[in-house]
GROMACS .gro file of C-alpha atoms in nm:
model
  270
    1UNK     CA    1   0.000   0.000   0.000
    2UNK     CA    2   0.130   0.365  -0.084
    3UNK     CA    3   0.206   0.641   0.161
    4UNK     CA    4  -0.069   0.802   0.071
    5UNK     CA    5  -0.329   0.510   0.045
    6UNK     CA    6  -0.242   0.445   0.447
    7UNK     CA    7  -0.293   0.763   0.508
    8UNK     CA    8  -0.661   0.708   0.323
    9UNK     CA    9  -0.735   0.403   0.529
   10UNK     CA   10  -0.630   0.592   0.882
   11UNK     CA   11  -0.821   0.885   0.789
   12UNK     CA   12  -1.130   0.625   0.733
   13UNK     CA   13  -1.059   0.472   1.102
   14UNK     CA   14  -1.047   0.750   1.280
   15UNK     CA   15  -1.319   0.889   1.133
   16UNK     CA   16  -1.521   0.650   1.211
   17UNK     CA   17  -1.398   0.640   1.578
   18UNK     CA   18  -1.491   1.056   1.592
   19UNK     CA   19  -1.774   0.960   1.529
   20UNK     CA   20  -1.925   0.666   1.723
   21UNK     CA   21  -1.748   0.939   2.018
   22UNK     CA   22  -2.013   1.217   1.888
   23UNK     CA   23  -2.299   0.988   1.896
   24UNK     CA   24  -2.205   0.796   2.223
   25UNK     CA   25  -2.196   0.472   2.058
   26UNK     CA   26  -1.961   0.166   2.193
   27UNK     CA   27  -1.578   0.269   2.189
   28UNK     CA   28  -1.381   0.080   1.917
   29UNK     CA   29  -1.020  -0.106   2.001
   30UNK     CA   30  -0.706  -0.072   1.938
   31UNK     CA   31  -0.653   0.246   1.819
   32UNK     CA   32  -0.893   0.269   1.671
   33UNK     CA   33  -1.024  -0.004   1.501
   34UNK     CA   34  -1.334  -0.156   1.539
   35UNK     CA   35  -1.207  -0.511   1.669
   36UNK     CA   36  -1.332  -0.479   2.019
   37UNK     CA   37  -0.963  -0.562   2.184
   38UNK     CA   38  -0.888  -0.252   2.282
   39UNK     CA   39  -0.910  -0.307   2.693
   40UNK     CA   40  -0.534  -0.417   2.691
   41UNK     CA   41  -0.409  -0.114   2.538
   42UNK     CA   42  -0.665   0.225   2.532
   43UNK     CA   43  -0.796   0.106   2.900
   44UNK     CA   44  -0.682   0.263   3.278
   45UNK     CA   45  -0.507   0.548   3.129
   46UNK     CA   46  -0.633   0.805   3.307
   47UNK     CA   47  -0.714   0.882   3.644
   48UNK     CA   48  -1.090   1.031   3.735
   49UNK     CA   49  -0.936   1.333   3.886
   50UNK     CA   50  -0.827   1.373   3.558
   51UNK     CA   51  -1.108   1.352   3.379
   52UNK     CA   52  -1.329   1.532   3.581
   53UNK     CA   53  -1.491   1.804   3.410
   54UNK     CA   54  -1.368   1.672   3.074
   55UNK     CA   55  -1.637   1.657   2.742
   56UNK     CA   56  -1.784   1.297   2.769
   57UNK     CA   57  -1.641   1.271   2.374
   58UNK     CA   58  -1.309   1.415   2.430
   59UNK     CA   59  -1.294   1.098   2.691
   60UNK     CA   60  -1.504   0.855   2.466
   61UNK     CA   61  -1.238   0.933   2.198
   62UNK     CA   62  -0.936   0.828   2.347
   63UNK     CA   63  -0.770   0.562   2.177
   64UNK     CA   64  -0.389   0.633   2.282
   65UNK     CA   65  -0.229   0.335   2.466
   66UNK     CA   66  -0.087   0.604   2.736
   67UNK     CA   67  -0.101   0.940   2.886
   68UNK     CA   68   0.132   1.180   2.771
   69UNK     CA   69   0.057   1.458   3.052
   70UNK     CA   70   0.157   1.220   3.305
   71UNK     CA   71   0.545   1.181   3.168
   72UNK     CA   72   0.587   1.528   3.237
   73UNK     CA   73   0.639   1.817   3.378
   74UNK     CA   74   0.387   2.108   3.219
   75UNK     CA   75   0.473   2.484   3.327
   76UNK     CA   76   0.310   2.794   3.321
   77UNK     CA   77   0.260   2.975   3.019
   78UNK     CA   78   0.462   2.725   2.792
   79UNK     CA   79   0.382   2.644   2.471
   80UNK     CA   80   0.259   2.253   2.399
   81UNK     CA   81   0.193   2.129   2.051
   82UNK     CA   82  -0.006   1.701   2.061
   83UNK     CA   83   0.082   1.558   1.711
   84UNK     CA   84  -0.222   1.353   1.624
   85UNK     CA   85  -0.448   1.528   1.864
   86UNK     CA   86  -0.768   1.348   1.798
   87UNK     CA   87  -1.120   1.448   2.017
   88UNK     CA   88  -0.865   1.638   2.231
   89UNK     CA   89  -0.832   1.475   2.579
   90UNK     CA   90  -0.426   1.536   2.599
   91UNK     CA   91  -0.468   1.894   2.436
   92UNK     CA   92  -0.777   2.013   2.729
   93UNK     CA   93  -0.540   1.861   3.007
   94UNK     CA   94  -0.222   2.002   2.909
   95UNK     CA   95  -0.396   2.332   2.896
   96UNK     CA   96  -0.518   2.292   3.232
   97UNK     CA   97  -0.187   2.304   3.344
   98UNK     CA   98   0.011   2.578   3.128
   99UNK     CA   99  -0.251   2.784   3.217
  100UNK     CA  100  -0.463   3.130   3.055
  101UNK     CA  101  -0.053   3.265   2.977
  102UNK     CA  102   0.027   2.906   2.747
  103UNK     CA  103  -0.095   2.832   2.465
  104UNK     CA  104  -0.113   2.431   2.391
  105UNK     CA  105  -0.195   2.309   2.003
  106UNK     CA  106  -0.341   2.026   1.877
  107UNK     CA  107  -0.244   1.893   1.522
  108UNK     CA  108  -0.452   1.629   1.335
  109UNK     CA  109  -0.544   1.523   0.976
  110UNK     CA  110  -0.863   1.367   1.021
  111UNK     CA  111  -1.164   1.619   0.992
  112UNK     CA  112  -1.363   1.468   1.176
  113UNK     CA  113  -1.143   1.436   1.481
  114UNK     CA  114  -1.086   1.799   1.437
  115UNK     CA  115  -1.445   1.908   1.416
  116UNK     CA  116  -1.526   1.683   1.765
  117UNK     CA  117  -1.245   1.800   1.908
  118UNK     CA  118  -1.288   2.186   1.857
  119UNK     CA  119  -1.674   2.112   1.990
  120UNK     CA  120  -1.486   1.978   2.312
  121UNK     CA  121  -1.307   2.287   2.341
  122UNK     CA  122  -1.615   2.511   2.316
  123UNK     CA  123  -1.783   2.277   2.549
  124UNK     CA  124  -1.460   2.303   2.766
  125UNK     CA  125  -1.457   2.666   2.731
  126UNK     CA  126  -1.055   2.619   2.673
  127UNK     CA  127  -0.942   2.973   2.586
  128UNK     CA  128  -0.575   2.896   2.521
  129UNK     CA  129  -0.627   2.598   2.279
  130UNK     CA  130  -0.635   2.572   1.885
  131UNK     CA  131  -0.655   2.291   1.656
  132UNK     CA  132  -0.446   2.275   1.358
  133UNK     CA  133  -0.539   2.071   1.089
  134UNK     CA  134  -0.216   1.922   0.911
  135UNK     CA  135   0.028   1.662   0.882
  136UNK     CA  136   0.275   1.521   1.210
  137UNK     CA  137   0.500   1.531   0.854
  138UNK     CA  138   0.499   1.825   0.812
  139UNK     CA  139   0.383   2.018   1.121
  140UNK     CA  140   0.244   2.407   1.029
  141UNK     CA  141   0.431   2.561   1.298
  142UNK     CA  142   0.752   2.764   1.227
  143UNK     CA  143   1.115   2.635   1.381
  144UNK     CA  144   1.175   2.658   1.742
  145UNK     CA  145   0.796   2.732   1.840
  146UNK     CA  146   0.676   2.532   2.129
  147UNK     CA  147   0.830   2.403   2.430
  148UNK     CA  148   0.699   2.027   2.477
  149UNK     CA  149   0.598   1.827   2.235
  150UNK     CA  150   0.352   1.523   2.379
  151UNK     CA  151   0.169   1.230   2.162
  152UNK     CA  152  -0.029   0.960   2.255
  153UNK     CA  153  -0.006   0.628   2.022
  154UNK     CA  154   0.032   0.814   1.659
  155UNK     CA  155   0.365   0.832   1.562
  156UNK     CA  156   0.378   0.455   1.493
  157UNK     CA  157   0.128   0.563   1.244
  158UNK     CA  158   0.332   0.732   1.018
  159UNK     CA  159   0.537   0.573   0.710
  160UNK     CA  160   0.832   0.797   0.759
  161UNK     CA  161   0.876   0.816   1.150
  162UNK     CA  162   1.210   1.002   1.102
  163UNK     CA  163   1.087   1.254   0.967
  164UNK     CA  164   0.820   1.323   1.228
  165UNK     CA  165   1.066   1.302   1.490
  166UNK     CA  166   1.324   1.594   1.228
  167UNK     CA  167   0.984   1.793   1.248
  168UNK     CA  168   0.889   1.751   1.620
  169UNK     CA  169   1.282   1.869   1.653
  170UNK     CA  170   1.242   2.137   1.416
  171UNK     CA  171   0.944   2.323   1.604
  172UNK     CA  172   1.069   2.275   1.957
  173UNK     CA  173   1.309   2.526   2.072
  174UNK     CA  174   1.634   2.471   2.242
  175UNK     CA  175   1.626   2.283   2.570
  176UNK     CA  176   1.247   2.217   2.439
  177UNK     CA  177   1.120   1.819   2.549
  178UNK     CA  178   0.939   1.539   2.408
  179UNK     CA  179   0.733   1.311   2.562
  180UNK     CA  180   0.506   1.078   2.401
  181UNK     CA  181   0.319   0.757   2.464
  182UNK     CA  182   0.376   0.526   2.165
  183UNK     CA  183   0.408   0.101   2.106
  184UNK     CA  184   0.738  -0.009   2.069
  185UNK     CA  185   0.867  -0.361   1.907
  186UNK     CA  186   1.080  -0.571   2.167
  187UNK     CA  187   1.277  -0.767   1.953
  188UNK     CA  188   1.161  -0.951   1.631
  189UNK     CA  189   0.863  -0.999   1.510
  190UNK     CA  190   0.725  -1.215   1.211
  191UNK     CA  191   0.737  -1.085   0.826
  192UNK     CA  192   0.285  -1.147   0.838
  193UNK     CA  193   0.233  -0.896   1.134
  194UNK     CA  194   0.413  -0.650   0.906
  195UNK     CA  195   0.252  -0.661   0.601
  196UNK     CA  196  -0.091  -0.640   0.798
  197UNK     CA  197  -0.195  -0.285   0.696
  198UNK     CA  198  -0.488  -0.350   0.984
  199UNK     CA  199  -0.208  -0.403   1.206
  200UNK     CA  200  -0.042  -0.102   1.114
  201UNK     CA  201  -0.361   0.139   1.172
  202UNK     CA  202  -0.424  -0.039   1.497
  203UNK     CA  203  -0.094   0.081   1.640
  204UNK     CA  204   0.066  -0.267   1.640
  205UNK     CA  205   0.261  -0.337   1.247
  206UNK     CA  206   0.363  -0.004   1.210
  207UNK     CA  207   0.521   0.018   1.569
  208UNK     CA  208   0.938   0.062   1.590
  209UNK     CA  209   1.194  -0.176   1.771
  210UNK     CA  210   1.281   0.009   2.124
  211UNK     CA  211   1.643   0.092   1.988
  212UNK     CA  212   1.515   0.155   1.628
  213UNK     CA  213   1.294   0.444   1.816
  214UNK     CA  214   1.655   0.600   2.033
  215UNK     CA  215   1.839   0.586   1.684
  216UNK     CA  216   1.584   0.793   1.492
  217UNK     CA  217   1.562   1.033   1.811
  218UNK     CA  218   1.942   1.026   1.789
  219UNK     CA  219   1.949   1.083   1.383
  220UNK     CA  220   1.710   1.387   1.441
  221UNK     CA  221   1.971   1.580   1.708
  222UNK     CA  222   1.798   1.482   1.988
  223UNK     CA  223   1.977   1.370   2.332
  224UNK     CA  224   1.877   1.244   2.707
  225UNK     CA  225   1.680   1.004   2.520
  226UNK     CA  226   1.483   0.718   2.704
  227UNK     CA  227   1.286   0.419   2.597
  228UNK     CA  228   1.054   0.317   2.870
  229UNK     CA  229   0.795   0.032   2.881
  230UNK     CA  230   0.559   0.004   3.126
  231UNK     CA  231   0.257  -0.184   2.944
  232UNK     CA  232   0.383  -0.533   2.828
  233UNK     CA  233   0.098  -0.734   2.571
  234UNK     CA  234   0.082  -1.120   2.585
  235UNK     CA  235  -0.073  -1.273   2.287
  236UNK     CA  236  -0.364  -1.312   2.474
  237UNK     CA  237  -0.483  -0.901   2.448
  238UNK     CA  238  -0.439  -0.971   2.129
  239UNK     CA  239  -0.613  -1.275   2.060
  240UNK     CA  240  -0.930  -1.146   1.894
  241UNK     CA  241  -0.746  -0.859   1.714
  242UNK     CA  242  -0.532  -1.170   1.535
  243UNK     CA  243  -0.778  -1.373   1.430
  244UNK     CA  244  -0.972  -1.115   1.276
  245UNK     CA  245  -0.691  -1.037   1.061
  246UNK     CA  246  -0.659  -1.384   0.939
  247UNK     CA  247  -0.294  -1.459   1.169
  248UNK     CA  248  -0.311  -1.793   1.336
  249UNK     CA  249  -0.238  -1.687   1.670
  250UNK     CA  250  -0.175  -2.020   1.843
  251UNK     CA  251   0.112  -2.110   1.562
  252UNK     CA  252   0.228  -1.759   1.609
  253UNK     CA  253   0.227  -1.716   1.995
  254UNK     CA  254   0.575  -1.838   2.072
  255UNK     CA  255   0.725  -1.533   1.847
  256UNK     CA  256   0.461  -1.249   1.926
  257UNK     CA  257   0.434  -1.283   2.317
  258UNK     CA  258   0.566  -0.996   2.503
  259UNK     CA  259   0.712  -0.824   2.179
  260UNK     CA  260   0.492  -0.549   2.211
  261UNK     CA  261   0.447  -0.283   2.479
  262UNK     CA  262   0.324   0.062   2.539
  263UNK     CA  263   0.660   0.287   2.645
  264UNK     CA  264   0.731   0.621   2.760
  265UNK     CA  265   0.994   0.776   2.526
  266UNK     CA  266   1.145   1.104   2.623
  267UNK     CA  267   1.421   1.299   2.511
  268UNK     CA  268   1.540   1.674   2.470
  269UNK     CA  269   1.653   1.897   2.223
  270UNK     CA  270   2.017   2.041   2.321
   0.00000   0.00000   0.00000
């Protein structure tokens, strides 16, 4: 599949997910796929304190397999940019904490995503929010812009990760952070998870090996970089999401089991 036809086919997903979110019907899996596994991965994320006062969509659209505003430290009146923003749940909390003098922005490419998640911010009454519609690619901000850059489960999305990660180092300015919440690979992992493009939308094909992920970081200028995973998958989360896509999962348990996690990956531009 091209670069472009992916794109097509994520577009379609999360679409989709925006709205069963605006209508309040049943959350789909796996970021955002309609398989029904996603408990393993998009569930326990956030704490109710959290989400307190939060849109019931910007909540009912999370499908990130982490929270970003937990890895770290938000100040006052910085600047925060989300790639792949979605209904906005990691955009409204961030604001929350930079506060009426920061300014946090949310960029997405699905329309639909945007249009729920700028209704969240009305209903939210956020002030110091926008939504940018755009690329992680190519991110419409000018160099050395914001001050953290957070993301929750996207990046693995993209065909050309590297150059998300030159962007996301191109906007932040010096001594500027990254934080994101993304699945990493642990190790190998068979030739037919790969080439399963449903794989790929739902977070899991598309995902980098842990020191594939510090050597694009690296490649892009960044340093104090750090891999962390804290969620680690057995086949069994899995299981449905497998068979669905045709993979035998008993034959293939042995090389898939505990090669995927959710990780914190951090790092700083110098």
């Amino acid at each position: 599949m091209s670069e472009q036809g992916l794109k097509d086919v994520i577009q379609q997903k999360y679409g989709a997910a925006a709205e069963r979110a605006r209508t309040g019907a049943e959350k789909g899996g796996c970021c955002g796929t309609s398989c029904g596994c996603g408990d393993p991965i998009t569930s326990n994320l956030y704490d109710a304190h959290e989400t307190t006062g939060l849109p019931v969509e910007a909540v009912a659209a999370s499908l990130g397999c982490g929270n970003p505003t937990a890895l770290i430290e938000l100040r006052e009146g910085e600047t925060v940019l989300d790639l792949g923003s979605g209904g906005g749940i990691d955009v409204l909390l961030s604001a929350r904490r930079v506060g009426p003098t920061g300014k946090v922005f949310g960029l997405d490419m699905t329309g639909e995503m945007l249009a729920l998640a700028r209704e969240n911010q009305r209903k939210a009454r956020a002030t110091n929010v926008e939504f940018l519609e755009g690329e992680i690619e190519n991110i419409p901000l000018p160099d050395n812009s914001v001050d953290v850059i957070i993301s929750n489960c996207v990046i693995n999305l993209s065909a050309d990760k590297g150059r998300v990660l030159r962007e996301a180092f191109r906007v932040l300015k010096p001594g500027g952070r990254f934080a994101v919440s993304d699945v990493v690979v642990r190790g190998e992992v068979p030739a037919a998870i790969r080439k399963s493009v449903e794989l790929w939308v739902g977070c899991v094909a598309g995902a980098l090996e842990e020191n594939e992920y510090r050597s694009l970081l690296s490649a892009a200028g960044f340093d104090e970089i750090d891999v962390e995973p804290w969620r680690i998958y057995n086949v069994d989360d899995a299981r449905e999401f497998l068979t669905e896509t045709g993979i035998d999962v008993d034959a293939m348990s042995p090389a898939v089991d505990g090669k995927f996690a959710s990780a914190f990956v951090r790092a700083r531009k110098p």
